[in-house]
Tab-separated table of C-alpha atoms in Angstrom:
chain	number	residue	atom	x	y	z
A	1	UNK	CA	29.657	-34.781	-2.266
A	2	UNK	CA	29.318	-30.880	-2.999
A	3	UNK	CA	25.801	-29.535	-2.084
A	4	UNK	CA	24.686	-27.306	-5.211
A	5	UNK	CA	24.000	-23.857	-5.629
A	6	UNK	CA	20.207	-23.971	-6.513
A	7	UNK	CA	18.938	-20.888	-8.072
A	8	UNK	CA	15.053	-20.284	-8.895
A	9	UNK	CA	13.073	-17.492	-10.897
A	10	UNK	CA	12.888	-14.710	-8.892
A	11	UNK	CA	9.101	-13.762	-7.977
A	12	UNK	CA	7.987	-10.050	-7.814
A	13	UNK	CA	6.716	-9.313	-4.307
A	14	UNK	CA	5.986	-5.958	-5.030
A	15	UNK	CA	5.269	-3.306	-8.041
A	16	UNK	CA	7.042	0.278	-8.234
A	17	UNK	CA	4.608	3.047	-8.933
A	18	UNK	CA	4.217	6.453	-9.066
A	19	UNK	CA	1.866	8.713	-7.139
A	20	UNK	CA	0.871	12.520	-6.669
A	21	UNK	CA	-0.118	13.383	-3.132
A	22	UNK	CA	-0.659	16.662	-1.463
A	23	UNK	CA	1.804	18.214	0.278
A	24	UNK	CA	-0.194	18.254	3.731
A	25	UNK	CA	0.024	14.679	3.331
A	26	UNK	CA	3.158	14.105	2.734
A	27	UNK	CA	3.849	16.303	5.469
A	28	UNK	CA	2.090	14.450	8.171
A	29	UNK	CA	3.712	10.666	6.754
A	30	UNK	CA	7.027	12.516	6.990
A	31	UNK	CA	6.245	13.249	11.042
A	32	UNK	CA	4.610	9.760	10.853
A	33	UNK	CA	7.361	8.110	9.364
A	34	UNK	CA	10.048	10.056	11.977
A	35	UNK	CA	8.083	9.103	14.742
A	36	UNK	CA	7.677	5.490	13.976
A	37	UNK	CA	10.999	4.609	12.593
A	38	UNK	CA	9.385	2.958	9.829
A	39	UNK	CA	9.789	4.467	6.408
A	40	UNK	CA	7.005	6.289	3.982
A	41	UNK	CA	6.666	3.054	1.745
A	42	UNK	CA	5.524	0.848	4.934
A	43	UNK	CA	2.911	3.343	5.949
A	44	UNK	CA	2.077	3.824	2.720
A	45	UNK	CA	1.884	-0.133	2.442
A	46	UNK	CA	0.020	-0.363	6.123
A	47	UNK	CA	-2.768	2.496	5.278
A	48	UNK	CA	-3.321	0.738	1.871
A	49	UNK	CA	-4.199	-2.610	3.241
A	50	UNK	CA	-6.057	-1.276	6.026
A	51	UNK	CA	-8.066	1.015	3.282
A	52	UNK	CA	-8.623	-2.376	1.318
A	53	UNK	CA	-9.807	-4.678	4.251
A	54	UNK	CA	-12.008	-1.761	5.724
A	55	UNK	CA	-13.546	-0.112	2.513
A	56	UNK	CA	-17.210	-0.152	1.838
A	57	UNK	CA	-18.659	0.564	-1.596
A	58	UNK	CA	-21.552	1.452	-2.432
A	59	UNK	CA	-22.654	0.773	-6.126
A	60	UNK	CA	-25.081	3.785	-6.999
A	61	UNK	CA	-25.383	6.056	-4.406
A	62	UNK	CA	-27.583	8.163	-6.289
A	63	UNK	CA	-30.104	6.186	-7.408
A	64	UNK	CA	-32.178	5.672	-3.970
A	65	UNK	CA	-35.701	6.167	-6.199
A	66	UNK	CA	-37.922	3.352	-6.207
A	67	UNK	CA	-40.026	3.047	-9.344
């Protein structure tokens, strides 16, 4: 018997976006990106994550008064 050719509904892993950085930036994740061998979107990906798992926020910085 013939095995079939299953095909499923393809799942979106990822999102295309558009940014605006400054050049300086961009700059250093070119030298990054040279030196590493691993291309702008994976640092881009790696320093995102690491952002997201290490951020702290604080909800009203301002507003330290005591009433």
């Amino acid at each position: 018997m013939k095995e079939k050719f299953i095909v499923t509904p393809k799942t979106e892993r990822s999102v295309t976006m558009t940014i605006r950085i400054e050049k300086e930036l961009n700059d250093e994740l070119e030298g990054l990106a040279l030196k590493s061998s691993r291309s702008r979107n994976e640092l881009i990906n790696m320093s995102l994550r690491y952002a997201m798992k290490n951020i702290e926020f604080i909800e009203d910085a301002g507003n330290n008064n005591k009433v």
